[in-house]
Amino acid sequence: MTEEILRRFPLDGKPVSVEPITAGHINKSFLVECDSGRRFVLQRVNRFVFHDVGAIMENLRLLRDYLRGSAEAPPMICFIDALGGESFIEDGEGGAWRLCPYVENSLSLLRPESEADFCESATAFGRFQYALRDFPVGRLSDTIPRFHDTPERFRQLRAAMDVDPRGRMNEVKRELDFALAREERACVLQRCRESGEVPLRVTHNDTKMSNVLLDAKTRRALCVIDLDTVMPGLSAYDFGDAIRAGAATGAEDGAGIRLNLAYYTAFVRGFLTACPHLTARERELLPLGAWTMTLECGVRFLTDYLCGDPYFAIDYPRHNLERARAQFSLAADMERRFKEMQEIVSR
Ligand code: GN1
Ligand code: MG
């Protein structure tokens, strides 16, 4: 299949190898090498998750045109049009494929290896948001409607509980209690969005460390990737999701993970320096954003576990449950250290 697809893109040479890239829970990616030595990333977009691939590609086009030549923004990864001019290719079996250059001499770190790495990612995501501060946010489509609408994520959890299609509910009583006891506070951010207390921004919405490519030698940020969920959102989403994923003492599915305050501090410094435009209320909401994104992600993993894991790719049968537990462990630690988290932001 990949051979046929590749024939429809302007590669400069013949593809000599196509290897799967295993990072990411959603799309399928392949590293393609041509006989010229040039490398590309071929990607099959997950349509169960992204219903409108055209809308994603149109969002990316709008952003690319807006940021073209902007010195403020970190470069964004751009897809290569197919020979027929399409931004992606239909394979006739429901698959949507697209191609972008592989960024040579770059690193995509699952987790930061130093405070400096993490601060680099903060700067890159912060600059991305800052450079788009005047972009008319309403022109972007919601590629996944209500993506960080936490109350909606709780509704999805309750719907899964009502049906319990895999009979897994008895196994996850403790996790359900943990999440449901926190529902009210978890919905505060969404209320702030709805009341207009904080402005809608262009946000990335999936700000894991691995979504910033670092220069393998200098470890400076090269570009921001994985732009499928760039949508109207709150600054607290991007700050929060980055902290969730990068300022933890272990992996996303690591038992008993806690908050790494030194990494948290490094991220705050990078992000706030890159985002001088945030309002006082936005800054104030950042720690709550970190806690909310962590709890929300746990709720999403738990919901997926109850439903039989249709959404997130898993490596073993209870992987989504382990991920949910890890996120809840991190959220609980943030609760213990919330005052410190707030102080670091206000300093
Ligand atoms: C998914 O696609 P990937 O692996 O970068 C998910 C994020 C989660 C993340 C958890 C579209 O990101 O929202 O935070 O897994 N992306 C989508 O690792 O749902
Ligand atoms: Mg992603």
CSV table of C-alpha atoms in Angstrom, one decimal, residues 146 148-152 186-195 234 237 292:
chain,number,residue,atom,x,y,z
A,146,ARG,CA,-14.8,19.8,22.4
A,148,HIS,CA,-10.4,19.9,26.0
A,149,ASP,CA,-13.9,20.4,27.2
A,150,THR,CA,-13.5,18.7,30.5
A,151,PRO,CA,-17.2,18.5,31.5
A,152,GLU,CA,-17.8,16.8,28.1
A,186,ALA,CA,-12.1,19.9,36.9
A,187,CYS,CA,-14.9,21.9,35.1
A,188,VAL,CA,-13.7,25.4,36.3
A,189,LEU,CA,-11.5,26.0,33.3
A,190,GLN,CA,-14.3,25.3,30.9
A,191,ARG,CA,-16.6,27.7,32.8
A,192,CYS,CA,-13.9,30.4,32.4
A,193,ARG,CA,-13.8,29.7,28.7
A,194,GLU,CA,-17.6,30.0,28.4
A,195,SER,CA,-17.9,33.1,30.5
A,234,LEU,CA,-7.0,28.4,26.2
A,237,TYR,CA,-4.4,23.9,27.8
A,292,THR,CA,-7.1,19.9,34.8
